Every structure is written in C-alpha cells, then in structure tokens.
PDB file of C-alpha atoms in Angstrom:
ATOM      1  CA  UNK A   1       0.000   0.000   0.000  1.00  0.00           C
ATOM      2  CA  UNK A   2       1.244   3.524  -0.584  1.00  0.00           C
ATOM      3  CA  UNK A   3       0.839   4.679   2.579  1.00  0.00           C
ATOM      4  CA  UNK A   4       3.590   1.991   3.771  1.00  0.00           C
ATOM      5  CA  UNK A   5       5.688   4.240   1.257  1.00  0.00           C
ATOM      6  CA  UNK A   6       4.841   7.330   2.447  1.00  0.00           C
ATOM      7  CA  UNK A   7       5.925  10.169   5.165  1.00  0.00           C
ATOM      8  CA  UNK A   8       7.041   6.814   7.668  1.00  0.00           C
ATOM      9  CA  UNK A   9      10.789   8.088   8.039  1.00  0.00           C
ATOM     10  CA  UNK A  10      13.600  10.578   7.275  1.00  0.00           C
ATOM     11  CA  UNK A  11      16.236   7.568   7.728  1.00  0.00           C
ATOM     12  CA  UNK A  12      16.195   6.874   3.680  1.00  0.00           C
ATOM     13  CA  UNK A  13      15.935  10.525   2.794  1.00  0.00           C
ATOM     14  CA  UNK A  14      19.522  11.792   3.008  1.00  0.00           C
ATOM     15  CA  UNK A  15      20.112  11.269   6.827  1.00  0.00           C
ATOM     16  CA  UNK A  16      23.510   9.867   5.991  1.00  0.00           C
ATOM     17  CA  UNK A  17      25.007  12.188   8.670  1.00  0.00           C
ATOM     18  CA  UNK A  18      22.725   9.987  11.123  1.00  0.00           C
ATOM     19  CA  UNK A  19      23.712   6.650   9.885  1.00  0.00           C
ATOM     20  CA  UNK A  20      22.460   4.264  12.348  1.00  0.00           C
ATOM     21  CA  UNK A  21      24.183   0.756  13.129  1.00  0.00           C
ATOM     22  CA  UNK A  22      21.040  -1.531  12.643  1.00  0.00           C
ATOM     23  CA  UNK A  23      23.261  -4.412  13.251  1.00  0.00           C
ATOM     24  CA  UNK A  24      22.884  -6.327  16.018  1.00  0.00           C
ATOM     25  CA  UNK A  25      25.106  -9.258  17.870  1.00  0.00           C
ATOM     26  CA  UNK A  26      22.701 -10.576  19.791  1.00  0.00           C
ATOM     27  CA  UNK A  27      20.856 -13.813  19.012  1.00  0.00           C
ATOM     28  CA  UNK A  28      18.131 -13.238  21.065  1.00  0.00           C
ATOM     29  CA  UNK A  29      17.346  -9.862  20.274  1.00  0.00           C
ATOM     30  CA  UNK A  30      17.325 -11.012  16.763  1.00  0.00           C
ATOM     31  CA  UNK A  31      15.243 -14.089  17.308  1.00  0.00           C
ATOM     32  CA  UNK A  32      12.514 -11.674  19.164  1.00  0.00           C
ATOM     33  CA  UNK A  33      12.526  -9.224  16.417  1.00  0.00           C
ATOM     34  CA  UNK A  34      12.214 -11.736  13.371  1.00  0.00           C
ATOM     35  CA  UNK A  35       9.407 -13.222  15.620  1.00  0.00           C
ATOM     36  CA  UNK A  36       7.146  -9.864  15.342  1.00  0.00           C
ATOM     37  CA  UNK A  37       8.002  -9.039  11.974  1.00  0.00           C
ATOM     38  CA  UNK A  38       6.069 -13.053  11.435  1.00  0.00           C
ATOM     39  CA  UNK A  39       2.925 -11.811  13.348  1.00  0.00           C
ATOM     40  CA  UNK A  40       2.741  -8.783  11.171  1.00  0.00           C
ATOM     41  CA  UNK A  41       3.102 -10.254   8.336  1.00  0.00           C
ATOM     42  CA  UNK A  42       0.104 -12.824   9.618  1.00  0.00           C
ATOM     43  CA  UNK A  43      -2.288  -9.640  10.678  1.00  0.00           C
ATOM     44  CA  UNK A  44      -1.595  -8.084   7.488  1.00  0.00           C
ATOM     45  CA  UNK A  45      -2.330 -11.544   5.750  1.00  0.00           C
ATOM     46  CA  UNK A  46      -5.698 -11.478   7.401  1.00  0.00           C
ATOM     47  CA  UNK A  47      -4.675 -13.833  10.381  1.00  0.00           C
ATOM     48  CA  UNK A  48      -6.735 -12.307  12.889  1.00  0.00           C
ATOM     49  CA  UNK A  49      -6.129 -15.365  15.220  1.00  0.00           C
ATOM     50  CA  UNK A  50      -2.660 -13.618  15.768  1.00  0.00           C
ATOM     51  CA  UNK A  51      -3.874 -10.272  17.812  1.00  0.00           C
ATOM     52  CA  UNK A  52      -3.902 -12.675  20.814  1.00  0.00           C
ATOM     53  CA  UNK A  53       0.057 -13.103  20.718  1.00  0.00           C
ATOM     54  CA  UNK A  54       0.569  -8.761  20.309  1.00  0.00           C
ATOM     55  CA  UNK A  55       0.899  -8.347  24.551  1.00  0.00           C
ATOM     56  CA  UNK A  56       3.857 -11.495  24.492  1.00  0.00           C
ATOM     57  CA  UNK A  57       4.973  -9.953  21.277  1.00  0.00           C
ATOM     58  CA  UNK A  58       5.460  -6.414  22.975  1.00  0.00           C
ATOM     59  CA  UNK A  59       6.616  -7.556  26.666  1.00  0.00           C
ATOM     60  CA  UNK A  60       9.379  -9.364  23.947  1.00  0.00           C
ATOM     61  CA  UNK A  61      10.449  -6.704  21.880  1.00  0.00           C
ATOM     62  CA  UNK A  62      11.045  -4.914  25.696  1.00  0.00           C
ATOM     63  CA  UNK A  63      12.937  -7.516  27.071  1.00  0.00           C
ATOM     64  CA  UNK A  64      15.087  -6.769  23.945  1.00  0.00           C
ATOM     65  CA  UNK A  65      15.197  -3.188  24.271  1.00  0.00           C
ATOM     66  CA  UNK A  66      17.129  -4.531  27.952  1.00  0.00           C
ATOM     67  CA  UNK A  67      19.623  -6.723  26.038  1.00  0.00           C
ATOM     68  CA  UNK A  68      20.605  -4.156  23.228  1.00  0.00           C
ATOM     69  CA  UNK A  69      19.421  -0.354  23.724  1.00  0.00           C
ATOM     70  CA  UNK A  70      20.863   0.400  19.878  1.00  0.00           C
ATOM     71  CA  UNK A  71      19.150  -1.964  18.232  1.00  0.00           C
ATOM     72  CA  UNK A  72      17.210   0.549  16.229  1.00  0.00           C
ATOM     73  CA  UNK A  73      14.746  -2.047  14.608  1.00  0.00           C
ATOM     74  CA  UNK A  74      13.585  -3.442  18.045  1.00  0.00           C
ATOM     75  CA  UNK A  75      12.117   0.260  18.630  1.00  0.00           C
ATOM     76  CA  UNK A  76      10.663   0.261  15.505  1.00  0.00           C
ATOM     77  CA  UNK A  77       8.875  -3.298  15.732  1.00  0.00           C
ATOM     78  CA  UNK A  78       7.332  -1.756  19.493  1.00  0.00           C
ATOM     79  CA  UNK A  79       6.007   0.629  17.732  1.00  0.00           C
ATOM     80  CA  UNK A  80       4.149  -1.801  14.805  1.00  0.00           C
ATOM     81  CA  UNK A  81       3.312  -3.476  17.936  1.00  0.00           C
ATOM     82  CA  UNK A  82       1.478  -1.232  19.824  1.00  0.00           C
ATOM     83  CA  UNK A  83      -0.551   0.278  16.562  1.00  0.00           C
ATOM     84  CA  UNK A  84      -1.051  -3.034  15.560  1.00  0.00           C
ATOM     85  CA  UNK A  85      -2.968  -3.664  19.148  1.00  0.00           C
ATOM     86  CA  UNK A  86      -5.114  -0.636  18.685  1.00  0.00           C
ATOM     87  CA  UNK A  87      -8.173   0.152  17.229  1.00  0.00           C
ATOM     88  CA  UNK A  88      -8.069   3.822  16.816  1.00  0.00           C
ATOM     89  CA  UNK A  89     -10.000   5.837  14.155  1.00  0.00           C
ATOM     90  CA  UNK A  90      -8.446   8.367  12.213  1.00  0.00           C
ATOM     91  CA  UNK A  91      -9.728  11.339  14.119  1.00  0.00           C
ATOM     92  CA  UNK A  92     -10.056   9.900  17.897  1.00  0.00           C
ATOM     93  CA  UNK A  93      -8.650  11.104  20.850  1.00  0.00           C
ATOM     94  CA  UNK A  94      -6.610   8.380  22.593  1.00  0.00           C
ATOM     95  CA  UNK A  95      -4.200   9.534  24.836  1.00  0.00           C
ATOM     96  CA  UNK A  96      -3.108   6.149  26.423  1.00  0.00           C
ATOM     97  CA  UNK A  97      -2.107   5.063  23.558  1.00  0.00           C
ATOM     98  CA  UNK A  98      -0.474   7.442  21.875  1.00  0.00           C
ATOM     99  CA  UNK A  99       1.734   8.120  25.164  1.00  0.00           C
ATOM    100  CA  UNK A 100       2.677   4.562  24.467  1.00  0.00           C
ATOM    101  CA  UNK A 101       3.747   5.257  21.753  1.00  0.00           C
ATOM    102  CA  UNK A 102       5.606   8.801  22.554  1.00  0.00           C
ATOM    103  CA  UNK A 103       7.599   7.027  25.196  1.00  0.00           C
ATOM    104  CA  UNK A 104       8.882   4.595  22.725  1.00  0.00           C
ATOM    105  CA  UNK A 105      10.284   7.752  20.951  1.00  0.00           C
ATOM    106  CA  UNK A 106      11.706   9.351  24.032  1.00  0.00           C
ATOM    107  CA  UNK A 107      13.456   6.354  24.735  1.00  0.00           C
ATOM    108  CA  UNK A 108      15.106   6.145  21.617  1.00  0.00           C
ATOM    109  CA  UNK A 109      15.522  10.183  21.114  1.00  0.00           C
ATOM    110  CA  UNK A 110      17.116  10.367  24.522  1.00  0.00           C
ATOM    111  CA  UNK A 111      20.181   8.558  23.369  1.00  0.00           C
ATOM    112  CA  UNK A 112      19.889   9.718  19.780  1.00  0.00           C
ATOM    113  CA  UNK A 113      18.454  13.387  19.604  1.00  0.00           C
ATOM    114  CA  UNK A 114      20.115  13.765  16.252  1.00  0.00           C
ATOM    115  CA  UNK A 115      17.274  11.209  14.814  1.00  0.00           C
ATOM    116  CA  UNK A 116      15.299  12.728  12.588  1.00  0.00           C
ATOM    117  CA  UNK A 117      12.873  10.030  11.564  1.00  0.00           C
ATOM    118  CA  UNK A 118      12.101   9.032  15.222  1.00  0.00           C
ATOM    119  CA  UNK A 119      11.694  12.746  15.467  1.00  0.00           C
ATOM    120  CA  UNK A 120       9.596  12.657  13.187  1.00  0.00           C
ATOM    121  CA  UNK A 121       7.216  10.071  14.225  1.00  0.00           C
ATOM    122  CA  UNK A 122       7.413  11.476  17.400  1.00  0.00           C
ATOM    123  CA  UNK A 123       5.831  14.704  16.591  1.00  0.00           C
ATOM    124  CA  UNK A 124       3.238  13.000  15.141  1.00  0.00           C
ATOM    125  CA  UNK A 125       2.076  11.207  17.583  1.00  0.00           C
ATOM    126  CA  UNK A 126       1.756  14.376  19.711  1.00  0.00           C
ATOM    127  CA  UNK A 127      -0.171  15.972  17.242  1.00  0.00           C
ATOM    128  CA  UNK A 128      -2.326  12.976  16.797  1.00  0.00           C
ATOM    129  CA  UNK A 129      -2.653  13.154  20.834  1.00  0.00           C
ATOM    130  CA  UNK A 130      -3.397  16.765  20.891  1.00  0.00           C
ATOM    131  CA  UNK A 131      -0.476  17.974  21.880  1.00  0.00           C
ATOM    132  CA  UNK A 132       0.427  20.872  19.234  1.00  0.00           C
ATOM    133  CA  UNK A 133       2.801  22.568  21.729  1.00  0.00           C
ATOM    134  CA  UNK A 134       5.674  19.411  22.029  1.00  0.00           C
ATOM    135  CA  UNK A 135       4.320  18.498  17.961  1.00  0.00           C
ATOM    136  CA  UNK A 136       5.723  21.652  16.577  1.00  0.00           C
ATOM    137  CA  UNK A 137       8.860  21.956  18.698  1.00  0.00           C
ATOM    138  CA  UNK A 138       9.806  18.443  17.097  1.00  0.00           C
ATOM    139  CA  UNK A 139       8.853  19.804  13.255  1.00  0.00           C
ATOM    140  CA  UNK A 140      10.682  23.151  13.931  1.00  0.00           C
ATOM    141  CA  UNK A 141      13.634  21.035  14.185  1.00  0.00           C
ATOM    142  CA  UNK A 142      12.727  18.771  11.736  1.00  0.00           C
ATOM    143  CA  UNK A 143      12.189  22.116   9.341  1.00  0.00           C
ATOM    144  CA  UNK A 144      15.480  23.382  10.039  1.00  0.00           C
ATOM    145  CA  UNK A 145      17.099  19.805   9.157  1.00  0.00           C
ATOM    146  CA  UNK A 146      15.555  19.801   6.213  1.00  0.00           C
ATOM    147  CA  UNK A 147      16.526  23.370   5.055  1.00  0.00           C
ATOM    148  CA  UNK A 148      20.328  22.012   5.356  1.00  0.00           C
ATOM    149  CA  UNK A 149      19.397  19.494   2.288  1.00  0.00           C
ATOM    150  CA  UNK A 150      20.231  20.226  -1.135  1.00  0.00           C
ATOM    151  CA  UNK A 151      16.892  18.596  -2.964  1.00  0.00           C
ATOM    152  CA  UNK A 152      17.540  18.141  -6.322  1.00  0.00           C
ATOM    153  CA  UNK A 153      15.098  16.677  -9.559  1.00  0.00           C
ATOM    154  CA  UNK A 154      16.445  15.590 -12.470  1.00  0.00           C
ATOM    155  CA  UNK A 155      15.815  12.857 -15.044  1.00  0.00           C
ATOM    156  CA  UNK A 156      18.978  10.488 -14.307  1.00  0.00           C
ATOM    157  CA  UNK A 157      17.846  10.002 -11.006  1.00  0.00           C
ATOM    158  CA  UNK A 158      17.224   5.833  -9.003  1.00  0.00           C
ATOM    159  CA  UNK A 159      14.525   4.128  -7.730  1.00  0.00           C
ATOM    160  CA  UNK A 160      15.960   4.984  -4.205  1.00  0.00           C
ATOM    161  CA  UNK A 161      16.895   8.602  -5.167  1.00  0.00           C
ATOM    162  CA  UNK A 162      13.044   9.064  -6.048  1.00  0.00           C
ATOM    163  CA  UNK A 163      11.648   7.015  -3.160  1.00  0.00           C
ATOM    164  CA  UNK A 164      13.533  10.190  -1.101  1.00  0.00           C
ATOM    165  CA  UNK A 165      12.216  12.575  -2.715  1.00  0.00           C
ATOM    166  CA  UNK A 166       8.384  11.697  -2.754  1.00  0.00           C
ATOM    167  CA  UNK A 167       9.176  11.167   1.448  1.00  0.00           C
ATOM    168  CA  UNK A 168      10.752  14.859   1.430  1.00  0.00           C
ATOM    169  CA  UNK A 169       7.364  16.332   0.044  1.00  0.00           C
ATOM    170  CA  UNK A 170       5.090  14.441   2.077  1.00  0.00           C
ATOM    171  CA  UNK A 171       7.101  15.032   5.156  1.00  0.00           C
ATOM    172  CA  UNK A 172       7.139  19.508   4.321  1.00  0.00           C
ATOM    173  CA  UNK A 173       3.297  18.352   4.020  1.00  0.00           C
ATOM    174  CA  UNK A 174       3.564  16.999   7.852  1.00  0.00           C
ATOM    175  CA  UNK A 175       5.640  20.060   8.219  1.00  0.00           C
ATOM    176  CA  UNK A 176       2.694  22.485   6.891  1.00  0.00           C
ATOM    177  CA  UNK A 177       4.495  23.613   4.139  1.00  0.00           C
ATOM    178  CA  UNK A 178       2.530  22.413   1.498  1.00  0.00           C
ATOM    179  CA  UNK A 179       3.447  24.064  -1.513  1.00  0.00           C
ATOM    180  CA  UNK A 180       7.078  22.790  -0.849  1.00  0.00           C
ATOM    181  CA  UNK A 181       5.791  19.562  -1.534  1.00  0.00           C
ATOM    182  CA  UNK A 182       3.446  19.584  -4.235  1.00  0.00           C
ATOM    183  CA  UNK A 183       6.342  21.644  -5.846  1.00  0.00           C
ATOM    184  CA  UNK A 184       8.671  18.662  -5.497  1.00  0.00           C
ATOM    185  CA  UNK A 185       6.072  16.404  -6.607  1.00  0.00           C
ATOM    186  CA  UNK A 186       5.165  18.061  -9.507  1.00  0.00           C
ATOM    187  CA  UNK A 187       8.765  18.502 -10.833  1.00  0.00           C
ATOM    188  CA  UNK A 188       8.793  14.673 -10.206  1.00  0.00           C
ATOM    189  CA  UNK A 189       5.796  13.553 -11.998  1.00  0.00           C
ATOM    190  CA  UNK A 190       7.085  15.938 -15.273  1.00  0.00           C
ATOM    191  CA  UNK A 191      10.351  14.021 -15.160  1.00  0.00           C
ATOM    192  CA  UNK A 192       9.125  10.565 -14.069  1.00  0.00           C
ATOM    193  CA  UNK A 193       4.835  10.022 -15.102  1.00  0.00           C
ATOM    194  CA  UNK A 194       5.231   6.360 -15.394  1.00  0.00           C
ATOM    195  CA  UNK A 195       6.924   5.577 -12.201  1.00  0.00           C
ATOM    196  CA  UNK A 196       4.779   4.068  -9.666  1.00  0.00           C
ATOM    197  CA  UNK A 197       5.434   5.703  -6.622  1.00  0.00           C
ATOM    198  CA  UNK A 198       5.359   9.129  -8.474  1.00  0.00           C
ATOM    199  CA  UNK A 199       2.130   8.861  -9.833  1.00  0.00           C
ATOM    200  CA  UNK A 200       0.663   7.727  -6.518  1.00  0.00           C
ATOM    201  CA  UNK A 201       2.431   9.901  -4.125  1.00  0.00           C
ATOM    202  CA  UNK A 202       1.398  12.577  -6.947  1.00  0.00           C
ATOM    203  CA  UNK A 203      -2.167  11.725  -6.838  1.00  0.00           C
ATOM    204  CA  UNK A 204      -2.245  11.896  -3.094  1.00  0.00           C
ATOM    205  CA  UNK A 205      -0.779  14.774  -2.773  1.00  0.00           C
ATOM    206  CA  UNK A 206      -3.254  16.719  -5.104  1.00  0.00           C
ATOM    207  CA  UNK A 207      -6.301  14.804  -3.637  1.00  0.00           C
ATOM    208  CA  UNK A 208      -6.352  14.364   0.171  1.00  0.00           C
ATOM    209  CA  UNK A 209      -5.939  17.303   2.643  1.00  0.00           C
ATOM    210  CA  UNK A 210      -2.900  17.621   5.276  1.00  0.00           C
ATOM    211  CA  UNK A 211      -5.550  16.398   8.208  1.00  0.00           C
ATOM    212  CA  UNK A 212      -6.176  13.016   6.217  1.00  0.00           C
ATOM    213  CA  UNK A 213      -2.474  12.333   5.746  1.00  0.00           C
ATOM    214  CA  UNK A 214      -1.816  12.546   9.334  1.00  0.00           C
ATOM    215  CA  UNK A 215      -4.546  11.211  11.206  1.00  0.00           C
ATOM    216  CA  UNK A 216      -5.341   8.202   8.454  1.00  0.00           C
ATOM    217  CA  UNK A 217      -2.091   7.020   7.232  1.00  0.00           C
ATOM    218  CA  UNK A 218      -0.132   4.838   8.813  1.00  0.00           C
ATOM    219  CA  UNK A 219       3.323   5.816   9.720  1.00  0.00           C
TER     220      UNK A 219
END
C-alpha cells in the first residue's frame, strides 16, 4: 500500500550524517525481532487469530530493548506493535495510547536526539494526541534539518533517489508547508509520469488534505 511508502521516516531521505548501526550481535534480540516481523506479516495476511500473541509480542520486543538499547529495529517493531494492538480511528482522541507510543520515541531520542525520523514520528504522535505545543517543537527542528538538504530533480535520477524525494514532500506536508511539496512532486511527476510511486504519491498529494495524511495514514 502507498501509505507503507509514504511520510514513515527521514532515515532513507539523506540522513547519511545519522547513519544508524542496525546491526545487532545478539541472538536473542534477533530471534525476538524476526518473531514480530512473522505476526505482522500474519495480521496483514488477514490472520486475525494472531492479535492474541501482540501483549507477548510487545513484553518481547522490551525484554530486547534490555539486552541491546541500539538496536534501532527493536524500537521500531514496538512501535508496529502497539498500533497493531489498537483500534483507533483516524480522528479519535486516545491519549493512552499514543503516550505509548511517545515514550517509545523518548526512549530512543534520549540517546539519539540527532534522529530525525524518530523525530519525526514522534511529533506526530503528539499531534495525533493533541499535543500541538511538544508536535511543533519536534517539526521546527525537523524544518530546520531539512533546510540544510540540497533537494535536487532531475531525469537520471534511481529508484531509491526518487523514493527520497516523494518522502521529502510528504514530510514539508507533515511540516505544513505544502506548496514545498506539491512543488517537489510536480517537478517529479514531469520528469518521471510512469513511475509508480510518483504517480501515486502525486495523486495523493493533489487529492487528500494535510488532516487526512496525518490522522489516516499509517506511519
């Protein structure tokens, strides 16, 4: 799905100062984490059956956090975890859960600060919580990281190099700069029409409203 595409991280958008070590050493920690990634892949498959094994899934991915704090990926798969145990429409107020959520972010930001994608997901969550005051102190950094990046469009450019790109103008979107990224999208879809994550990230960007991008998408 394009939303799975779209606005989830900063990480493969020209954070190479912030190259993170997703390596890990420890069996364990690895065994836990290949164990969640499974379940997803069973909810998204339709394997309902599976939301009973979410509350062992996240006490696991925890207990892994414990064995190896910079194991990026086990923060991540918390995260699935805990949206994956939810049932929270797009525009309702859950504040439990979204504090779950924030405090996996803290922990992660307090020992990398410099991250912009947790950052990132961060601030969403406390706009999605109602918290507009701690949301734009995270995107006024996240602004200012991004004015330090040279974005350049031109037609000799990868799959990878455009996959950045369409997350830059969804994330100045996030960022409530919105003609920032249709501009970027639109210089896109004249050099690249036929490419698949153009056209939809193009169409999406002309057809839904900030509000639906960041209460309805997953990110």
């Amino acid at each position: 799905m394009i939303n799975c595409l779209l606005l989830i991280s900063l990480s493969a958008c020209g954070q190479k100062k912030f190259d993170y070590n997703y390596k890990t050493s420890n069996a364990e920690v690895i065994a836990i984490n290949n164990h969640a990634v499974n379940i997803f892949f069973g909810l998204s498959g339709g394997k309902k059956v599976l939301m009973d094994s979410l509350p062992k899934v996240e006490n696991d991915l925890r207990q892994a956090i414990k064995l190896d704090t910079n194991y990026k990926m086990t923060y991540i798969n918390l995260i699935n975890c805990i949206e994956a145990s939810q049932h929270v429409g797009p525009f309702e107020s859950a504040p439990t859960y979204f504090t779950r959520l924030i405090n996996v972010c803290n922990s992660w930001l307090h020992m990398h600060k410099d991250d912009m994608d947790m950052r990132l997901k961060r601030g969403i969550y406390y706009e999605k919580a109602g918290n507009n005051t701690l949301s734009n102190k995270d995107y006024a950094i996240l602004q200012k990281y991004l004015e330090g990046i040279n974005i350049t469009i031109n037609n000799k450019m990868d799959s990878k190099q455009i996959s950045e790109v369409v997350n830059y103008a969804f994330i100045f979107v996030t960022l409530r700069k919105p003609e920032k990224g249709i501009e970027l999208m639109d210089q896109l879809h004249s050099n690249y029409p036929n490419d698949p994550i153009v056209r939809s990230g193009y169409k999406i960007i002309r057809t839904r409203k900030r509000e639906e991008l960041i209460y309805h998408f997953q990110y």
